[in-house]
Short mmCIF file of C-alpha atoms and ligand atoms in Angstrom, two decimals:
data_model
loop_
_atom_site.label_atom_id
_atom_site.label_comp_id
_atom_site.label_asym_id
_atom_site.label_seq_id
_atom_site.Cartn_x
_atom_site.Cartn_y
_atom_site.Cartn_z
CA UNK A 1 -17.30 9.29 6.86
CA UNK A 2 -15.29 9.30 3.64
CA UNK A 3 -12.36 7.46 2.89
CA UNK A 4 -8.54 7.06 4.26
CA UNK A 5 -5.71 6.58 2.11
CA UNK A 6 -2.22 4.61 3.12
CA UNK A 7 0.70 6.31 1.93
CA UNK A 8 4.20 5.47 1.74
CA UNK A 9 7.46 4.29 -0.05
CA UNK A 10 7.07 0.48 -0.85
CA UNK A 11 7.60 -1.70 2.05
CA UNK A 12 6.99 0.68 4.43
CA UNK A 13 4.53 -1.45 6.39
CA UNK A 14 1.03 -0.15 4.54
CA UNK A 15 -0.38 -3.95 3.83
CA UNK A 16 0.68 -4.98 7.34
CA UNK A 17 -1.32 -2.08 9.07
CA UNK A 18 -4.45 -2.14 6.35
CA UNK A 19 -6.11 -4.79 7.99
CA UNK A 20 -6.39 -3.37 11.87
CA UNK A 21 -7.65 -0.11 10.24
CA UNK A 22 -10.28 -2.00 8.16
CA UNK A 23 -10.82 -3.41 11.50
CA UNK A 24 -12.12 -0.80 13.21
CA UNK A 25 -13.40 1.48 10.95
CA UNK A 26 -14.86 -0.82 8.33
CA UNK A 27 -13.66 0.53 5.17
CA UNK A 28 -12.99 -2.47 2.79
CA UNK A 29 -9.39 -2.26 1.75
CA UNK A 30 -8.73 -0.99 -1.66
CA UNK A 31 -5.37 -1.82 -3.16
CA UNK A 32 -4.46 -1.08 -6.70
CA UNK A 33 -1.30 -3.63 -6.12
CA UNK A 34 -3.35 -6.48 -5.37
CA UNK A 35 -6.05 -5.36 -7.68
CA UNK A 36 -3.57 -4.89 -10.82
CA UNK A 37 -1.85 -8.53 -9.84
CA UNK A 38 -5.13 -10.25 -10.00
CA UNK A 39 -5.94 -8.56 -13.55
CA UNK A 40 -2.40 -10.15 -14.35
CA UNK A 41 -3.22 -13.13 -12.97
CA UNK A 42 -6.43 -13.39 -14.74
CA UNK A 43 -4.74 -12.55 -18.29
CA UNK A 44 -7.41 -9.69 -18.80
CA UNK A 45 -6.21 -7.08 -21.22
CA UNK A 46 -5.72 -5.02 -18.34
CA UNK A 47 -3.57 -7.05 -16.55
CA UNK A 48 -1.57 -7.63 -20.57
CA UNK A 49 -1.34 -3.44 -20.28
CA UNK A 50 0.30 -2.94 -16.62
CA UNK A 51 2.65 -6.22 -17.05
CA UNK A 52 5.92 -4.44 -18.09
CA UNK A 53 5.51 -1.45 -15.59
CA UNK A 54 5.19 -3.97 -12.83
CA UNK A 55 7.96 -6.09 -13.40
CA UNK A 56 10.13 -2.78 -14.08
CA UNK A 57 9.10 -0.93 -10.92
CA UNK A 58 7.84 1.94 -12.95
CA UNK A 59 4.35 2.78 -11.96
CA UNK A 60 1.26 2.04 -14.45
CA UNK A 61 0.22 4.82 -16.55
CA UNK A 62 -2.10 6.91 -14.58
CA UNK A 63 -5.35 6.69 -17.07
CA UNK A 64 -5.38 2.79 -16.98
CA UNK A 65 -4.83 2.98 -12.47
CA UNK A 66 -7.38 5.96 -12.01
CA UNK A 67 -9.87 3.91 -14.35
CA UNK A 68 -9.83 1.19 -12.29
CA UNK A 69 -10.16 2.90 -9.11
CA UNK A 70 -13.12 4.81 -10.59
CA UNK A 71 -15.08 1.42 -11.36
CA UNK A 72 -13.94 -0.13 -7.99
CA UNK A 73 -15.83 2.83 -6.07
CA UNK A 74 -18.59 2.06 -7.60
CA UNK A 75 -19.44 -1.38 -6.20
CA UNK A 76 -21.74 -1.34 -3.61
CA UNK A 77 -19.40 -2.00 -0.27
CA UNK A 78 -17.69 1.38 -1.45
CA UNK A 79 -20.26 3.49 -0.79
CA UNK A 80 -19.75 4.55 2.61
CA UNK A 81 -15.78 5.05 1.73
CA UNK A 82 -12.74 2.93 1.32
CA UNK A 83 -8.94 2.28 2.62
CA UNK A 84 -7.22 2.86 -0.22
CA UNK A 85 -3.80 1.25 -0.11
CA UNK A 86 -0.75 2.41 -2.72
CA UNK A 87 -3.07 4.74 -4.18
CA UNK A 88 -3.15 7.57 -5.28
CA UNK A 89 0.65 7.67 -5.62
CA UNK A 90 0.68 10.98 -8.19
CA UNK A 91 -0.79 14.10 -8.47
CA UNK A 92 -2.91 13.32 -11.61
CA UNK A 93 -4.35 10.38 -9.28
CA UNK A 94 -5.02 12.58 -6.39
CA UNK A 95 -6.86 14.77 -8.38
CA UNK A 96 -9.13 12.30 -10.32
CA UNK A 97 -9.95 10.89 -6.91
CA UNK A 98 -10.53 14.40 -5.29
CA UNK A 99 -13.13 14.70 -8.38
CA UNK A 100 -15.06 11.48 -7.16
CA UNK A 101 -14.75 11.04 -2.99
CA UNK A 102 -13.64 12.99 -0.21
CA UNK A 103 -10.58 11.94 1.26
CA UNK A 104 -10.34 12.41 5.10
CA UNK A 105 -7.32 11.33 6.58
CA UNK A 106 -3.96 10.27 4.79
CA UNK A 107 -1.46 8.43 6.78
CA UNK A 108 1.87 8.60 5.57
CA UNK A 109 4.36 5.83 7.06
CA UNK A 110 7.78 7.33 7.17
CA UNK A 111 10.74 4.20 6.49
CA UNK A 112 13.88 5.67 5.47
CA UNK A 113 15.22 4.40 2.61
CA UNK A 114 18.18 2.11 4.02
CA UNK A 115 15.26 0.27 5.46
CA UNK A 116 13.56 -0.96 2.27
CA UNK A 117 15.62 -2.95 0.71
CA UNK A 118 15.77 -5.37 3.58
CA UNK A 119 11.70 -5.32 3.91
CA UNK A 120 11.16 -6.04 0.79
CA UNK A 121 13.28 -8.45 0.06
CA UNK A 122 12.35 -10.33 3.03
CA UNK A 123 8.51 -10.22 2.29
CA UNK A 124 6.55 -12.99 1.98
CA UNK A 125 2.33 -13.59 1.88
CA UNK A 126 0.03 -16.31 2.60
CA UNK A 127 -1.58 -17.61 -0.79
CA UNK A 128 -4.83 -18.25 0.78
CA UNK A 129 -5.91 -14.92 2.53
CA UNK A 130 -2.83 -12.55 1.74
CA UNK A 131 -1.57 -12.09 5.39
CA UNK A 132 1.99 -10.47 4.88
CA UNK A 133 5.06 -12.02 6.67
CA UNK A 134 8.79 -11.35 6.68
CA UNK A 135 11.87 -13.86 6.92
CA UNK A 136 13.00 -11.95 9.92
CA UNK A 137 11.06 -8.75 11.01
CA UNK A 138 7.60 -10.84 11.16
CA UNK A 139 8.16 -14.54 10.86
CA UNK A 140 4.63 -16.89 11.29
CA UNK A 141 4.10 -17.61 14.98
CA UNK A 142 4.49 -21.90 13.75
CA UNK A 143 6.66 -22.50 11.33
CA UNK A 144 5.13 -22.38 7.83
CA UNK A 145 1.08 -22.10 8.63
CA UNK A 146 -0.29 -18.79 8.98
CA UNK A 147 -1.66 -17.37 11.99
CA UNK A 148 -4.62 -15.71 10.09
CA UNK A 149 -6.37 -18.93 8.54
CA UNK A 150 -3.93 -22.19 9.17
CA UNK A 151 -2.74 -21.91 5.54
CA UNK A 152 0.64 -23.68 4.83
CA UNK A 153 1.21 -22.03 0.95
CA UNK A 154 3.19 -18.91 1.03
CA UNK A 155 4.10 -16.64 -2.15
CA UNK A 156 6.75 -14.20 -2.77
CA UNK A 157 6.12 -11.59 -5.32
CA UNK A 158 8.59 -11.66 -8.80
CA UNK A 159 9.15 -8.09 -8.52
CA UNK A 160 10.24 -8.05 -4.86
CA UNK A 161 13.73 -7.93 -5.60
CA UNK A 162 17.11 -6.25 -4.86
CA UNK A 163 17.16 -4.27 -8.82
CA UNK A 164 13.51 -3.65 -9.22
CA UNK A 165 13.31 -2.17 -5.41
CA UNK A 166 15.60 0.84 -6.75
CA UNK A 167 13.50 1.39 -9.58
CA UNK A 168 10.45 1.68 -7.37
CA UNK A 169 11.94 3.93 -4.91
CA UNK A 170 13.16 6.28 -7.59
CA UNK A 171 9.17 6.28 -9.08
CA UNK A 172 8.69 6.50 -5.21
CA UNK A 173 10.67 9.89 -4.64
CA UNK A 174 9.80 11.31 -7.60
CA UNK A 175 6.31 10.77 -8.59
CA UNK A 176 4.89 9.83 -5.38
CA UNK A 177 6.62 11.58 -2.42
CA UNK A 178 5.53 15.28 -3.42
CA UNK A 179 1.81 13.93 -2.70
CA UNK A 180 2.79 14.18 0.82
CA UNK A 181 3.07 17.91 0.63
CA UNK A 182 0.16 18.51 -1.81
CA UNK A 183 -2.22 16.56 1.27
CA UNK A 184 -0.14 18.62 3.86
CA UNK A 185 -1.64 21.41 2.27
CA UNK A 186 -5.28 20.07 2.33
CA UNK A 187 -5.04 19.38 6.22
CA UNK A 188 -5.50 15.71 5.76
CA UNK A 189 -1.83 14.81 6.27
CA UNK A 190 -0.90 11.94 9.33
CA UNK A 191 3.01 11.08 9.32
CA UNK A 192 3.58 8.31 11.45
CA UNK A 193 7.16 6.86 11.66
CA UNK A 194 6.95 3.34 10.50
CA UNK A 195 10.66 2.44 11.56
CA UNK A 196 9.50 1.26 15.06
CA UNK A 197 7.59 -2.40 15.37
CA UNK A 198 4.01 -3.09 13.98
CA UNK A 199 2.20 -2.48 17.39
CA UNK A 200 3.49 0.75 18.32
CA UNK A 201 2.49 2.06 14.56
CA UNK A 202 -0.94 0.57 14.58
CA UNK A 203 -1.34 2.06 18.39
CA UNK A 204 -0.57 5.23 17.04
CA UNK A 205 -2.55 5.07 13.68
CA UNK A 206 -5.41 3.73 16.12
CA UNK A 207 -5.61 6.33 18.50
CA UNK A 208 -5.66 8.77 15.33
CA UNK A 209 -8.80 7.28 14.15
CA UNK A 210 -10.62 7.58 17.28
CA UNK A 211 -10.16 11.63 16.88
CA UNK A 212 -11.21 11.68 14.02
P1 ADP B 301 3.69 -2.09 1.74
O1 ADP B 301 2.25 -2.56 1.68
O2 ADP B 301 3.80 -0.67 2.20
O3 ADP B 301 4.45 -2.34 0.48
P2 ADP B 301 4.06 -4.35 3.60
O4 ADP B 301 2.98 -4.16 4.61
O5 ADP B 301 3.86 -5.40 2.58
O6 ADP B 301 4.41 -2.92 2.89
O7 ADP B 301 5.43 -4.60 4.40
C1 ADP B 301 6.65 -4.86 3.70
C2 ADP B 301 7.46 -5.91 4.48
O8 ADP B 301 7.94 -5.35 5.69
C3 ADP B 301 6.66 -7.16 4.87
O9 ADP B 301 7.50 -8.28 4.77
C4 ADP B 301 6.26 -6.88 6.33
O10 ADP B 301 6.10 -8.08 7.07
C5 ADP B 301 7.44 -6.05 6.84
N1 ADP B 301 7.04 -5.01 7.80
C6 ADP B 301 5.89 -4.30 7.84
N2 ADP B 301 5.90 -3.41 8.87
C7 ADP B 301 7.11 -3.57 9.49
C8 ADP B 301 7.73 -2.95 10.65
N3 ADP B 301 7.14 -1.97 11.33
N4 ADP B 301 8.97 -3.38 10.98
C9 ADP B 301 9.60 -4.35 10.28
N5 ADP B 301 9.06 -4.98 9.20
C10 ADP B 301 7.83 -4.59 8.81
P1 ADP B 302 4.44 -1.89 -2.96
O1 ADP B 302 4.33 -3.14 -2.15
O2 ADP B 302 5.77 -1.68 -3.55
O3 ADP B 302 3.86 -0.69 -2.29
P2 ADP B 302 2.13 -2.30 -4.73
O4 ADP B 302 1.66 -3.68 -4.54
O5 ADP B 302 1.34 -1.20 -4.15
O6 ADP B 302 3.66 -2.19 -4.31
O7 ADP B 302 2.30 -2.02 -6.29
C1 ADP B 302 3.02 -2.89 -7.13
C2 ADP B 302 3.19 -2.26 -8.51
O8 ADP B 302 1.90 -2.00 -9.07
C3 ADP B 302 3.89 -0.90 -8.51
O9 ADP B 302 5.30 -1.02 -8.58
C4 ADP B 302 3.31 -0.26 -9.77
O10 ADP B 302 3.93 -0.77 -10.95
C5 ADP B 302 1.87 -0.75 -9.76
N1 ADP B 302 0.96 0.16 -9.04
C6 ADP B 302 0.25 -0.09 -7.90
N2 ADP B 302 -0.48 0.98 -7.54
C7 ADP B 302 -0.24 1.94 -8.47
C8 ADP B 302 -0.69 3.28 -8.65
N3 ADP B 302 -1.55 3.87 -7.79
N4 ADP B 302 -0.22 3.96 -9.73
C9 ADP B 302 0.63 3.40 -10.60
N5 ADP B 302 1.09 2.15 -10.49
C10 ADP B 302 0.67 1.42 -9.43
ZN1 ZN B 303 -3.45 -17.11 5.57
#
């Protein structure tokens, strides 16, 4: 098997359905979010390079993203494919990555835009294992401790807000949205309509996996 990529407008729920699909099919979740936040995190040069495109909402310059990606399919647990998540999200990317793996099912959840704002904004993560919550649309079953791993430390990310939502939306439409077509093309292309709850989209990404 080769690997599956998550595709979508921030927010639209890609995070939140990774980990079922890593469930069942495997593939170790590959996200070039989390991935370019830990380079920040650690201070590497790296991390010093993709800084002011984060915190702007534009996205990082494709050389430094599809560099990374490269070494990351590399390691060892990539070898029998990955879930890439928020990646590619160009053409440029999709090509490098065309040059490297095979890509056999893209899964494109569809969130209008009206919808964003409010997911974002209301996001929220667990600081020990990453599980994703939301003030309103996904609250912790006990107040304040995760249901994943009992964790009571929860982080909200600086550029999850109102002004730098726009700015990714706009990268989002313009850089990133005509991938859906270019994959369309390849007969890879899943849309699934992620403006419904959680279950009902990871039923329906589910049952696409098992035809695979
Ligand atoms: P992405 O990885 O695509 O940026 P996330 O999975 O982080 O998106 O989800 C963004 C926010 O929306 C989170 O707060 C999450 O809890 C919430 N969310 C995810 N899926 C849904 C859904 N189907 N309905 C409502 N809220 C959702
Ligand atoms: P979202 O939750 O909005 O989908 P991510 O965590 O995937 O956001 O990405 C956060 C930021 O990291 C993006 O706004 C962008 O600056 C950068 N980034 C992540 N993936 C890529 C990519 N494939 N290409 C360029 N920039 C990226
Ligand atoms: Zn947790």
């Amino acid at each position: 098997m080769g690997s599956i990529v998550l595709f979508g407008p921030p927010g639209a729920g890609k995070g939140t359905q990774a980990t079922a699909i890593s469930q069942t099919t495997g593939l170790p979740q590959v996200s070039t979010g989390d991935m370019l936040r830990a380079a920040l995190a650690q201070g590497s040069e790296l991390g010093e390079r993709a800084k002011v495109f984060m915190e702007s909402g534009q996205l990082v310059p494709d050389e430094v993203i599809i560099g990374l990606v490269g070494e990351r399919l590399q390691e060892d647990d990539a070898g029998d494919g990955v879930l890439l998540d928020g990646f590619p999200r160009t053409i440029a990317q999709a090509e490098a990555l065309q040059d490297i793996e095979t890509v056999d099912l893209v899964i494109s959840i569809e969130v209008p835009d009206e919808r964003i704002v409010e997911r974002i904004c209301g996001r929220f993560s667990c600081a020990d294992c990453g599980a994703v919550y939301h003030d309103t649309f996904n609250q912790t079953k006990t107040e304040e401790i995760c249901d994943s791993c009992s964790g009571s430390e929860f982080i909200r990310r600086d550029d999850d807000n109102e002004g730098t939502v726009r700015s990714r939306l706009e990268a989002y439409h313009h850089q990133t949205a005509p991938l859906a077509d270019w994959y369309h093309q390849r007969r890879v292309l899943f849309r699934v309509d992620g403006d419904r709850p959680i279950d009902e989209i990871r039923d329906d990404i589910l049952a696409t996996l098992k035809s695979l």
